[in-house]
Coordinates of C-alpha atoms in Angstrom, one line a residue:
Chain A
X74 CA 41.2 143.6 97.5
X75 CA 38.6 145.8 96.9
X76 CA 39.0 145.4 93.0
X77 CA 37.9 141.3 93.6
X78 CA 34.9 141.9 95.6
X79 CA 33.8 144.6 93.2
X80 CA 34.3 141.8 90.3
X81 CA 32.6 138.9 92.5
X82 CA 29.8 141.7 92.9
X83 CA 29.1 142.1 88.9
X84 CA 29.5 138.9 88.5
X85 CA 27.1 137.7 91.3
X86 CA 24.3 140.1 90.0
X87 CA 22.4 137.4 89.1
X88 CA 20.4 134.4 91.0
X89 CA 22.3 130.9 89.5
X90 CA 20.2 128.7 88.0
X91 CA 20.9 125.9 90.6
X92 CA 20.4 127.8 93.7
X93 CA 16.6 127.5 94.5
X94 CA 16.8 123.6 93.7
X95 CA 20.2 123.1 95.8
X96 CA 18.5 125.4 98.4
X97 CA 15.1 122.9 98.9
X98 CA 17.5 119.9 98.5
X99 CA 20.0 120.6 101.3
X100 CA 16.7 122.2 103.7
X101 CA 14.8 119.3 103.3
X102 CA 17.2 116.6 103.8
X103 CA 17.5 116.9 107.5
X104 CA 14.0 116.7 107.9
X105 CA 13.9 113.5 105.8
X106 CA 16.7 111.7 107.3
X107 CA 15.1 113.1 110.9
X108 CA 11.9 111.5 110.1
X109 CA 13.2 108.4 108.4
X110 CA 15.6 107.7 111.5
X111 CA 13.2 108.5 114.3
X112 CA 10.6 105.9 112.5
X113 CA 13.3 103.0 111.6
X114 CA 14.5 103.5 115.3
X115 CA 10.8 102.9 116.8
X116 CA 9.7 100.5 114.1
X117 CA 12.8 98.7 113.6
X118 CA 15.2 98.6 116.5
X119 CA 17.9 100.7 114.6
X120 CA 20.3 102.9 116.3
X121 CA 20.7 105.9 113.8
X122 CA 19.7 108.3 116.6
X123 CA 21.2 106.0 119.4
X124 CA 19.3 104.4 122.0
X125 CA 16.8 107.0 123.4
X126 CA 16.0 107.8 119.8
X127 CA 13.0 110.5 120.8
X128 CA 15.5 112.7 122.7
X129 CA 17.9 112.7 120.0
X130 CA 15.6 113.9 117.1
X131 CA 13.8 116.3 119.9
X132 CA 17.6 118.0 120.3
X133 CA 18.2 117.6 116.4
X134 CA 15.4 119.5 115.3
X135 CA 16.0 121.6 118.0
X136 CA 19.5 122.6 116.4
X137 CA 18.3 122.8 113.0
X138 CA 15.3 125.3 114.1
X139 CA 18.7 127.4 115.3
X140 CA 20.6 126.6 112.3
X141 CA 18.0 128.0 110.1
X142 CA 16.8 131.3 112.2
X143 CA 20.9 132.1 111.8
X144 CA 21.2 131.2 108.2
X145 CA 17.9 133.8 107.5
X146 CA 20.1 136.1 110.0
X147 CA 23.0 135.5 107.5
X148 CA 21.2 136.8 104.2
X149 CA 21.4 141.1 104.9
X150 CA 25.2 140.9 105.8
X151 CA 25.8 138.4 102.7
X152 CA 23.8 140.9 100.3
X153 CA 25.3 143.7 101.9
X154 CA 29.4 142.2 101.9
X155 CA 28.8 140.6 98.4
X156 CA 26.2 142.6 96.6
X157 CA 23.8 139.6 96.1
X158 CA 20.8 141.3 95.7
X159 CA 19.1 138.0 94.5
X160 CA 19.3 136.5 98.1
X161 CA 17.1 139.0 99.8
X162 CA 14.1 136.4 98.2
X163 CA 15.6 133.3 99.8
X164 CA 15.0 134.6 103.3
X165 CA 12.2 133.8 103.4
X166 CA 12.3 130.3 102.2
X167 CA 15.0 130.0 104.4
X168 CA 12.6 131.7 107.4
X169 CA 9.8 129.1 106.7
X170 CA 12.3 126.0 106.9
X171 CA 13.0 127.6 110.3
X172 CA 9.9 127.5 111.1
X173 CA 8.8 124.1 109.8
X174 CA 11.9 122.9 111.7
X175 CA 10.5 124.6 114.9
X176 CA 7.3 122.4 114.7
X177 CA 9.2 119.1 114.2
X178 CA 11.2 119.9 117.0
X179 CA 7.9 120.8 119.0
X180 CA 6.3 117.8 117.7
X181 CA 8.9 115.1 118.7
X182 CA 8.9 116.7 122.0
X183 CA 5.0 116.9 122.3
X184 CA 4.3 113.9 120.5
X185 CA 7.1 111.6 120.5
X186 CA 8.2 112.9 124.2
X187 CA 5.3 113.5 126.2
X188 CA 2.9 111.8 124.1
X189 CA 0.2 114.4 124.3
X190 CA -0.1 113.7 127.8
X191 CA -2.1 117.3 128.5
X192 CA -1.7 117.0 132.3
X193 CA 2.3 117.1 132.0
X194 CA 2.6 119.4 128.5
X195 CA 1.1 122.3 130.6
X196 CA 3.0 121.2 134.3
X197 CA 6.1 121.4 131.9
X198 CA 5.0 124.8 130.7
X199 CA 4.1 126.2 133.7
X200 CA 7.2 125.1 135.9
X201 CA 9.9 125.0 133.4
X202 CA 11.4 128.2 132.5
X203 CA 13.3 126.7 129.7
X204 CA 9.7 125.3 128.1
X205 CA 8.0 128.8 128.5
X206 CA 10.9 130.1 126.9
X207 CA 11.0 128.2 123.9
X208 CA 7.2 128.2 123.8
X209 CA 7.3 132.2 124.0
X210 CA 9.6 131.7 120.8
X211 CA 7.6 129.4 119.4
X212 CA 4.6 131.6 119.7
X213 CA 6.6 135.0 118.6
X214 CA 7.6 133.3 115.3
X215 CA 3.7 132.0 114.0
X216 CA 2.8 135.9 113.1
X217 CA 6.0 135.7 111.1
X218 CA 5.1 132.6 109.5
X219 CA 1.5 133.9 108.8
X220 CA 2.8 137.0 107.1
X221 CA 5.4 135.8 104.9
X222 CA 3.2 135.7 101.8
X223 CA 3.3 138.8 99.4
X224 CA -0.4 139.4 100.1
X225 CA 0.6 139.8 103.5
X226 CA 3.5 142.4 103.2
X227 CA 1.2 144.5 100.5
X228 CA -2.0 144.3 103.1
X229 CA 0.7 145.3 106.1
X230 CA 2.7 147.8 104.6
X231 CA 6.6 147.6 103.8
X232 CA 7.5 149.4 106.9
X233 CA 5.0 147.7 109.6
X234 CA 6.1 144.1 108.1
X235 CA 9.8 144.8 108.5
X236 CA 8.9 145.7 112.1
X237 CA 7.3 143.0 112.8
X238 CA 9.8 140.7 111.3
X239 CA 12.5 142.3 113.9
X240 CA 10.7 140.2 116.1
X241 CA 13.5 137.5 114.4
X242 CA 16.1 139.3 116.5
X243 CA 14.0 138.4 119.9
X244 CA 13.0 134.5 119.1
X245 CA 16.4 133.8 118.0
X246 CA 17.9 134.9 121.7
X247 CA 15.3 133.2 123.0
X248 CA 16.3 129.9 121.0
X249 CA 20.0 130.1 122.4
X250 CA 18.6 130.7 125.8
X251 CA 16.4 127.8 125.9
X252 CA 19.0 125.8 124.2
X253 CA 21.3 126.6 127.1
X254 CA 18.8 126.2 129.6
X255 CA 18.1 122.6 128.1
X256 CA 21.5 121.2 129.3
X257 CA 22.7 119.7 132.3
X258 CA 26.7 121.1 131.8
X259 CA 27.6 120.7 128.8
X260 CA 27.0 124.2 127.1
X261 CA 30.0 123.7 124.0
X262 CA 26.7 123.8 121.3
X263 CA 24.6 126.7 122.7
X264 CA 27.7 128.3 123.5
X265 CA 28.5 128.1 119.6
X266 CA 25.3 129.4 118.4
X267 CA 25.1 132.0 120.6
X268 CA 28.8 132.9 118.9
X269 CA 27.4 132.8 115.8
X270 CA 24.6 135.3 116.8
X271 CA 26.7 137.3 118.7
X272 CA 28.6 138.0 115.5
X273 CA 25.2 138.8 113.1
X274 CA 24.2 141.2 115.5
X275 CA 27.8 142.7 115.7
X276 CA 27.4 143.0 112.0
X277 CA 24.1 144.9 112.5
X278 CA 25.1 147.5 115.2
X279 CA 28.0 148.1 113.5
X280 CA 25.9 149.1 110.5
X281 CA 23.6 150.8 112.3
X282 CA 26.6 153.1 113.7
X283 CA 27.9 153.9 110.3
X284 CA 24.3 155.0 109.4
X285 CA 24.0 157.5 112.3
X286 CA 27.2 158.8 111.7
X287 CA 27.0 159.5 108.4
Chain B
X232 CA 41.7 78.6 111.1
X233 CA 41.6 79.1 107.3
X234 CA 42.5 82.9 106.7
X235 CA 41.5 83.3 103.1
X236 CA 44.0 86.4 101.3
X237 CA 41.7 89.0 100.0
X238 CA 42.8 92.1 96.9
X239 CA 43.3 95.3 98.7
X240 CA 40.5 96.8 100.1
X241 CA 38.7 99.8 98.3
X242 CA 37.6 102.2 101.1
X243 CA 33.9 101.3 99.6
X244 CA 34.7 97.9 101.2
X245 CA 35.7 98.7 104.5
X246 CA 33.3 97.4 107.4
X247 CA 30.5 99.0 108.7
X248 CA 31.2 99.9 112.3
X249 CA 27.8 97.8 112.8
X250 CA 29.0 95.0 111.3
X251 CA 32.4 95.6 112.7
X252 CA 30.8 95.4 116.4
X253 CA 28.8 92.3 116.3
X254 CA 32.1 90.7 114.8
X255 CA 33.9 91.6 117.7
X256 CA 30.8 90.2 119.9
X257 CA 31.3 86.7 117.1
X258 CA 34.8 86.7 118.1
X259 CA 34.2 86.9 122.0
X260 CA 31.7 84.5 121.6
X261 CA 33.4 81.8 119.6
X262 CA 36.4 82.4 122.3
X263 CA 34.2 81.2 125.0
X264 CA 33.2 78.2 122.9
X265 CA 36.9 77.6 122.4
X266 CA 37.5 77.5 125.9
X267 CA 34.6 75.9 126.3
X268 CA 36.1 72.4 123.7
X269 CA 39.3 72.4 125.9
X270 CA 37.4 71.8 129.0
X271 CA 37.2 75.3 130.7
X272 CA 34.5 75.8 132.7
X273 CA 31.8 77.3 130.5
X274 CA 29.8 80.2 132.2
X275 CA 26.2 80.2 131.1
X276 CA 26.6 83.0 128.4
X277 CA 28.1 80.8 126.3
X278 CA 25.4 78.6 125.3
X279 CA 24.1 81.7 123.2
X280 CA 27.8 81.5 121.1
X281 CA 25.5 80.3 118.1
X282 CA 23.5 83.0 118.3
X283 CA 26.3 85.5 119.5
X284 CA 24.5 88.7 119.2
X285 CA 23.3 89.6 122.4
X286 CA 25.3 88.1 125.8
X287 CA 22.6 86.5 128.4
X288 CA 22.0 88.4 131.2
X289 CA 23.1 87.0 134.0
X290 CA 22.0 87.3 137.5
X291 CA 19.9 87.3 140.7
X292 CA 17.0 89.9 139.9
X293 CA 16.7 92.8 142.6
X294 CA 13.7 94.9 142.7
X295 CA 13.0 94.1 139.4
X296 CA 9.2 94.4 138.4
X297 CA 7.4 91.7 136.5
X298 CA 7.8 94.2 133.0
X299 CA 11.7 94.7 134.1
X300 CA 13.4 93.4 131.0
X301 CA 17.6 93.4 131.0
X302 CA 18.3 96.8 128.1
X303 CA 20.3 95.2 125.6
X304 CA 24.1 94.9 125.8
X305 CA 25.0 97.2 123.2
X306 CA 22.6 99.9 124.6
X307 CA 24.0 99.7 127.6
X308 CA 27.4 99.9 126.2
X309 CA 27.1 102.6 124.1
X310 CA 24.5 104.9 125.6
X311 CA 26.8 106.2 128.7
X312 CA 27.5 109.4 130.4
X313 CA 30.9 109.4 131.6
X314 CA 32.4 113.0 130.8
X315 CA 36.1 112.0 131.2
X316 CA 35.7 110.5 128.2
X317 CA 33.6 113.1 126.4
X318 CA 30.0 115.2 127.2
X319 CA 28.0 112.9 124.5
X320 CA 26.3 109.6 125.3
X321 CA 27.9 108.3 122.3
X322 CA 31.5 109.7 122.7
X323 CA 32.6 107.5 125.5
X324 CA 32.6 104.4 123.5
X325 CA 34.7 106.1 120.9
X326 CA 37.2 107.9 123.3
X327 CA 37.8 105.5 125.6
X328 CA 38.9 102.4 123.0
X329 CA 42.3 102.9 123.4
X330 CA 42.3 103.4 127.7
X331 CA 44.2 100.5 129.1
X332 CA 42.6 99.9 132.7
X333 CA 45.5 97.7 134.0
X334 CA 47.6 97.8 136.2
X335 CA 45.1 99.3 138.3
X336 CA 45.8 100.8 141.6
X337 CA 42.9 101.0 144.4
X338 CA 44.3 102.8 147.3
X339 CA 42.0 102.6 150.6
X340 CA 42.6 104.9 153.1
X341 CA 41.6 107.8 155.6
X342 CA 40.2 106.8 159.0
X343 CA 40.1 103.1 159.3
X344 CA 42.7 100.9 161.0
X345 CA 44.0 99.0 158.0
X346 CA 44.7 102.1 155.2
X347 CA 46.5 100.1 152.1
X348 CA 47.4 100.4 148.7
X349 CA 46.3 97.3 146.3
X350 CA 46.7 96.1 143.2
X351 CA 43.2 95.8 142.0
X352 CA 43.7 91.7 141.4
X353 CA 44.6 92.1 144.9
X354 CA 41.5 93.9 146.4
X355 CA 38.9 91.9 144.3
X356 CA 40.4 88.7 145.5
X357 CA 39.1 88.2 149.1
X358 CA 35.2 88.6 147.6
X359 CA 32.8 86.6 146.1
X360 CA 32.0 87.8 143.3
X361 CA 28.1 88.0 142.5
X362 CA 26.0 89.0 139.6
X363 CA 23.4 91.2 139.9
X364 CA 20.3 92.4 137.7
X365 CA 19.5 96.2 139.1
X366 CA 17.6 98.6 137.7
X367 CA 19.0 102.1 136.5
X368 CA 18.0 105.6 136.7
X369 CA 19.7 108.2 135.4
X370 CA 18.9 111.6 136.6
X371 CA 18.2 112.6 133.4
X372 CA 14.6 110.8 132.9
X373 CA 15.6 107.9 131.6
X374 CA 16.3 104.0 132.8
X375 CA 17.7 100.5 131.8
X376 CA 18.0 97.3 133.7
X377 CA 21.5 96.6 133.6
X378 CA 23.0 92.8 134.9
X379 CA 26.3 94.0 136.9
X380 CA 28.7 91.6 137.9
X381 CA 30.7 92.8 141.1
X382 CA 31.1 92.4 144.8
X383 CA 29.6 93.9 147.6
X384 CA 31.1 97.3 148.9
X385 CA 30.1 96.5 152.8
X386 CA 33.1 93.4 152.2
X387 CA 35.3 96.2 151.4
X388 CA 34.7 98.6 154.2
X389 CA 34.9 95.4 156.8
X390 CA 38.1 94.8 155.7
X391 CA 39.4 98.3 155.6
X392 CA 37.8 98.2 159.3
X393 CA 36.7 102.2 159.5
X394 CA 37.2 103.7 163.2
X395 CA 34.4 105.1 164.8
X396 CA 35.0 108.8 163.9
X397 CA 34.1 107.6 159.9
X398 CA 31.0 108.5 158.9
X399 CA 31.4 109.6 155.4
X400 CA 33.0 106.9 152.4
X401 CA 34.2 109.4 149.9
X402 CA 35.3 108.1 146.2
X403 CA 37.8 109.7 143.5
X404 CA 38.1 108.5 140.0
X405 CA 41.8 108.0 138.3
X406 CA 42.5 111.8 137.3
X407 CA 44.8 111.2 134.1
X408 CA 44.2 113.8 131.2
X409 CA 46.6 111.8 128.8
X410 CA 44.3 108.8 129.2
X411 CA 41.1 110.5 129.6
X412 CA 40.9 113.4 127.1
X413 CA 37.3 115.0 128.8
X414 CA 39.3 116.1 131.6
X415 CA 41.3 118.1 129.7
X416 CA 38.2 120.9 129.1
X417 CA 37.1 122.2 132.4
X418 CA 32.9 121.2 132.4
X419 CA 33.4 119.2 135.5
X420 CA 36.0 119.6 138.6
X421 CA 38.5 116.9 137.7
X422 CA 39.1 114.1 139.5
X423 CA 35.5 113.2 139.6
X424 CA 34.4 112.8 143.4
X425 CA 31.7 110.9 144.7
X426 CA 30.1 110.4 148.3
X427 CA 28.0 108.0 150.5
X428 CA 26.9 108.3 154.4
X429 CA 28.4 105.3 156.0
X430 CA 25.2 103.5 156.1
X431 CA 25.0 103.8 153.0
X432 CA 27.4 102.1 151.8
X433 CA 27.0 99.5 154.1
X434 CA 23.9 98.9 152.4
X435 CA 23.5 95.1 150.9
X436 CA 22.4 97.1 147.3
X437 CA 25.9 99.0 147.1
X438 CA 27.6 96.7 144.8
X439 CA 31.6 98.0 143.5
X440 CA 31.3 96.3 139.7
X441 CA 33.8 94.7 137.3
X442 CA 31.8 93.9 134.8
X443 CA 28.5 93.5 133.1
X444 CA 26.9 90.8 131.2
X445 CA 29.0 88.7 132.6
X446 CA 32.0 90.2 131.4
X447 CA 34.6 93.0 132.1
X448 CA 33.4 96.6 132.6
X449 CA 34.2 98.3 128.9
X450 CA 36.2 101.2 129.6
X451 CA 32.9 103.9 128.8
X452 CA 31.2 101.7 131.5
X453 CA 33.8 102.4 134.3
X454 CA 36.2 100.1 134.0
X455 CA 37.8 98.6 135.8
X456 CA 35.9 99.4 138.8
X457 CA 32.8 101.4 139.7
X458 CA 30.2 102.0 142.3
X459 CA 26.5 101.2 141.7
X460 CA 23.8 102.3 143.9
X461 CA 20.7 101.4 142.0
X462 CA 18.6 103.8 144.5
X463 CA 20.2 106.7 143.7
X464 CA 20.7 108.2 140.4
X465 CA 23.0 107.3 138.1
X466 CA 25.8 110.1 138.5
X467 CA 26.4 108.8 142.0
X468 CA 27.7 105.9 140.4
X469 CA 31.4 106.5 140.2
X470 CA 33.5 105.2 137.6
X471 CA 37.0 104.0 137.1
X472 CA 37.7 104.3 141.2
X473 CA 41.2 104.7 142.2
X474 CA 40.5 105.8 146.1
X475 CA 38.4 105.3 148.4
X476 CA 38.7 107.2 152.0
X477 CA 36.7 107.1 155.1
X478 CA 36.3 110.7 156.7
X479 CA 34.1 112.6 158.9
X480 CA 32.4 115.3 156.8
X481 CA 30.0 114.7 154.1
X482 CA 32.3 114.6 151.3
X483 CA 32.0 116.7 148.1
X484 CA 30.6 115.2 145.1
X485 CA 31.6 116.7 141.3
X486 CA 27.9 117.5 140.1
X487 CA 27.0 119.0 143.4
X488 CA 30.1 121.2 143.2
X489 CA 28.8 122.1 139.5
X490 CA 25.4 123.0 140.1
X491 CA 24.5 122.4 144.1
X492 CA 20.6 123.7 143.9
X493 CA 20.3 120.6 140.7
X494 CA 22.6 117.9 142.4
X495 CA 22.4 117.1 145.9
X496 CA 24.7 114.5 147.8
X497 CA 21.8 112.6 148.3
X498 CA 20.4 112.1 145.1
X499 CA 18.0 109.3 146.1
X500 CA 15.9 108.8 143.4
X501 CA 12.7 110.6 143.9
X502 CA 9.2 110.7 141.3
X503 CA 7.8 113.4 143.7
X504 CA 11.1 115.7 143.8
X505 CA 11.5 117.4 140.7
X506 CA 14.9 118.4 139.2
X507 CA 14.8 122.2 139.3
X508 CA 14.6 122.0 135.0
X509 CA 12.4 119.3 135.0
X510 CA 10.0 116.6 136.6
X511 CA 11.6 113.4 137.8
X512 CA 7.8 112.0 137.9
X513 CA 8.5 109.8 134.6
X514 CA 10.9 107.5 132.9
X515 CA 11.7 106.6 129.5
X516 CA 13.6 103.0 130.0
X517 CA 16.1 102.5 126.9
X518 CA 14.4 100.8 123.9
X519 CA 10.6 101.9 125.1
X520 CA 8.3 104.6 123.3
X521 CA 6.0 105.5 126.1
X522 CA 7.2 106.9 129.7
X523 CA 6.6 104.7 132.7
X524 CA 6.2 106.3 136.4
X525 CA 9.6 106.1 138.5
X526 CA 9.6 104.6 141.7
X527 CA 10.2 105.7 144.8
X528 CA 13.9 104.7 145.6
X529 CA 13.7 103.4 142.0
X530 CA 11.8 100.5 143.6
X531 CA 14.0 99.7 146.4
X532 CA 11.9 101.5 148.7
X533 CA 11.8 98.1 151.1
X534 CA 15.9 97.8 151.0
X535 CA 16.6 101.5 151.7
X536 CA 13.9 103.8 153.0
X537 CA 14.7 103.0 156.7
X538 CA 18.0 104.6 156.3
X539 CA 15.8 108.2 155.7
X540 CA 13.5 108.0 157.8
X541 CA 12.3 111.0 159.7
X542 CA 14.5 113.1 156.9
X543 CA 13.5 115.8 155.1
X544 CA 14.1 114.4 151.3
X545 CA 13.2 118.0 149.8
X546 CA 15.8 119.5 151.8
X547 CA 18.2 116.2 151.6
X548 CA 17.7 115.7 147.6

């Protein structure tokens, strides 16, 4: 058992060759057949997001914000479990397609939903706990997006950067919450990502244990 | 009918389910026109067999606004909460194709003089059947304009002839896990349970539907027989009804039981009470980008607002 993972490990020093491309294609392809949909549904009386198109691709986007805050969530125990160093770079391509889903989702709500109606955008966030929720998250995870570049981590220093990146741990409860929060009854999907996150941070503590005892 | 013989079919070639559905629409159509050569009586929705994509709405408009426009068939066909047959809006259609709604059994009992058992050919029979164009609002912000076909429910409670000590109608849906997979997970209190105040369902609006369009209630739409209250919202209207008992306490109702501060037994459509999670201020109707303002009663403020008056509607919601 052990002798496989060690051989998967020197084998797997190395980035493939089709990973960053493969990586871009499948990230960018919801957001391409989200957009496409949503527009052929308005413009042409198609049905690829159902009838109440606007609330589909609001929830869509939604999910793939989620999607991608657990895939960043999945690199450290995949590098740790597998020895693939290379991946540690991919988070955060993988942390800004999180956040570029984030602002789709916000915009078909904002836009597409409300319309920019200002009057009912700040009622909704000042009445709905599930809106100031996933605003809060939406807030928490701009700093994270501003400080991705590597002028950023030199200027903030290794240690303060990975600090403020935890805040990744906070935003992506707060996701799940406001996911739950979001539906009438029906909690099957939250229930499923907040499974998944229950298990990375399982992972984590778990590590963090070992550390302290050893 | 010339049935040309085709090479087997490469999975590449296999229909569409688009394509699939407005052949089934062709084939309904060109049925009616069929009847319609052998001298049947041809109901109106026929002259559109040439066309065939979208039935005619049929029906006496009630409350309807001058911008009311019927939301297409297949919208309202395939857009449908109905968690018996799944949680989705678009799993009903799927999960309910193979539910058979016949024989169908409407039992009418509790406290009125004539309790009975019927077959559902049987209860339907002494009504005049009516179509209807209502308006819908579902309680989750968004509308259609829906053409029932049905009869009134006040013909039903005059015939079960409720004694004096009724003052509640409560409604159960069939409760049949085999036939309706949803209620085998546990997000709702199966059966499904709906109620109305006596008055309410005296009401001229309360309508018991069959059908829509024109034609039979498909089975994610309630069939064979469900309640529609177009001023209330839409989980009040009860699908596939197998009882209906006249008691003396407000009866329980399955969203009220699964969230009572969201889900009142009221549930009069309301723009001024919000949902606890949201506001009900707006409406997206089906097939419309922008919101429009919801009505008070969902417009049938003239029809129904004397049965509240002097209530509390934020305490009653």
């Amino acid at each position: 058992m052990s002798d496989s993972l060690n051989a998967m490990r020197r084998r797997s020093v190395l980035e493939p060759q089709w990973f960053v491309p493969a990586l871009f294609v499948v990230a960018l392809l919801p957001a391409v057949i989200g957009v496409a949909g949503t527009a052929s549904d308005l413009l042409a009386d198609t049905r690829f997001f159902g009838s109440n198109p606007i609330k589909a691709v609001e929830h869509y986007f939604g999910q793939w914000t989620l999607r991608f805050i657990l895939a960043t969530l999945c690199i450290t125990p995949t590098r740790q479990l597998l020895g693939w160093n290379w991946l540690a770079k991919q988070r955060r391509t993988l942390g800004l397609f999180a956040f570029g889903y984030l602002m789709l989702h916000w915009l078909a709500y904002a836009l597409l939903d409300v319309q920019l109606d200002w009057h009912d955008l700040t009622i909704d966030l000042a009445k709905r706990p599930y809106i100031m929720i996933g605003m809060a998250a939406l807030l928490l995870m701009v700093p994270l997006a501003v400080t991705s570049t590597k002028g950023m981590i030199r200027r903030l220093g290794g240690q303060r950067w990975n600090r403020l990146h935890q805040l990744i741990y906070v935003i992506s409860v707060l996701g799940v919450i406001h996911f739950f929060m979001a539906v009438k009854k029906d909690i099957g999907q939250p229930a499923l990502f907040a499974a998944g996150l229950a298990v990375l941070f399982a992972f984590r503590v778990q590590r963090w244990r070992a550390r302290r005892a050893a | 009918m010339l049935v040309r013989r085709t090479d087997p079919i490469g999975s590449s070639e296999i229909t569409p389910e688009a394509h699939y559905l407005n052949r089934r629409e062709f084939l309904a159509a060109a049925g009616l026109l069929g009847a319609g050569l052998t001298g049947v009586a041809l109901p109106a929705s026929a002259s559109a067999a040439g066309r065939a994509q979208e039935p005619k709405a049929l029906g006496k408009p009630y409350g309807l606004q001058s911008d009311d426009k019927p939301t297409p068939y297949k919208d309202v066909t395939s857009y449908n909460n109905f968690y018996e047959f799944g949680t989705g809006k678009d799993e009903p259609i799927e999960n309910a194709r193979g539910f058979v709604p016949r024989p169908w059994t409407v039992q009418v009992d509790g406290l009125v003089a004539k309790p009975a058992s019927y077959q559902l050919e049987d209860f339907l029979k002494p009504s005049a059947v009516e179509d209807r164009i209502y308006r819908h609002r579902c309680v989750e912000a968004w509308s259609m304009v829906i053409p029932w076909r049905g009869i009134a429910l006040a013909d039903v409670i005059k015939r079960a002839q409720p004694t004096a000590a009724a003052k509640f109608v409560e409604f159960t849906t069939l409760m049949d896990p085999k036939r309706m997979p949803g209620q085998r997970s546990n997000v709702l209190q199966w059966p499904y349970v709906e109620g109305l105040r006596l008055d309410e369902a005296l009401n001229p609006l309360a309508m018991l539907a069959t059908g829509v369009y024109g034609r039979d209630l498909p089975n994610q739409n309630g069939a064979p027989l469900r309640l529609v209250v177009p001023w209330k919202y839409g989980f009040k209207g009860i699908k596939s009804i197998v009882r209906i008992r006249f008691v003396d306490k407000m009866p329980n109702s399955a969203w009220n039981l699964a969230a009572p501060q969201e889900y009142g037994f009221y549930s009069n459509v309301n723009p001024d009470v919000d949902h606890p999670r949201w506001s009900q201020a707006k409406e997206r109707r089906i097939g419309e980008f922008s919101r429009r303002p919801t009505l008070m009663f969902n417009g049938y403020a003239e029809q129904v607002a004397s049965m509240y008056a002097g209530m509390d509607l934020r305490k009653n919601y």
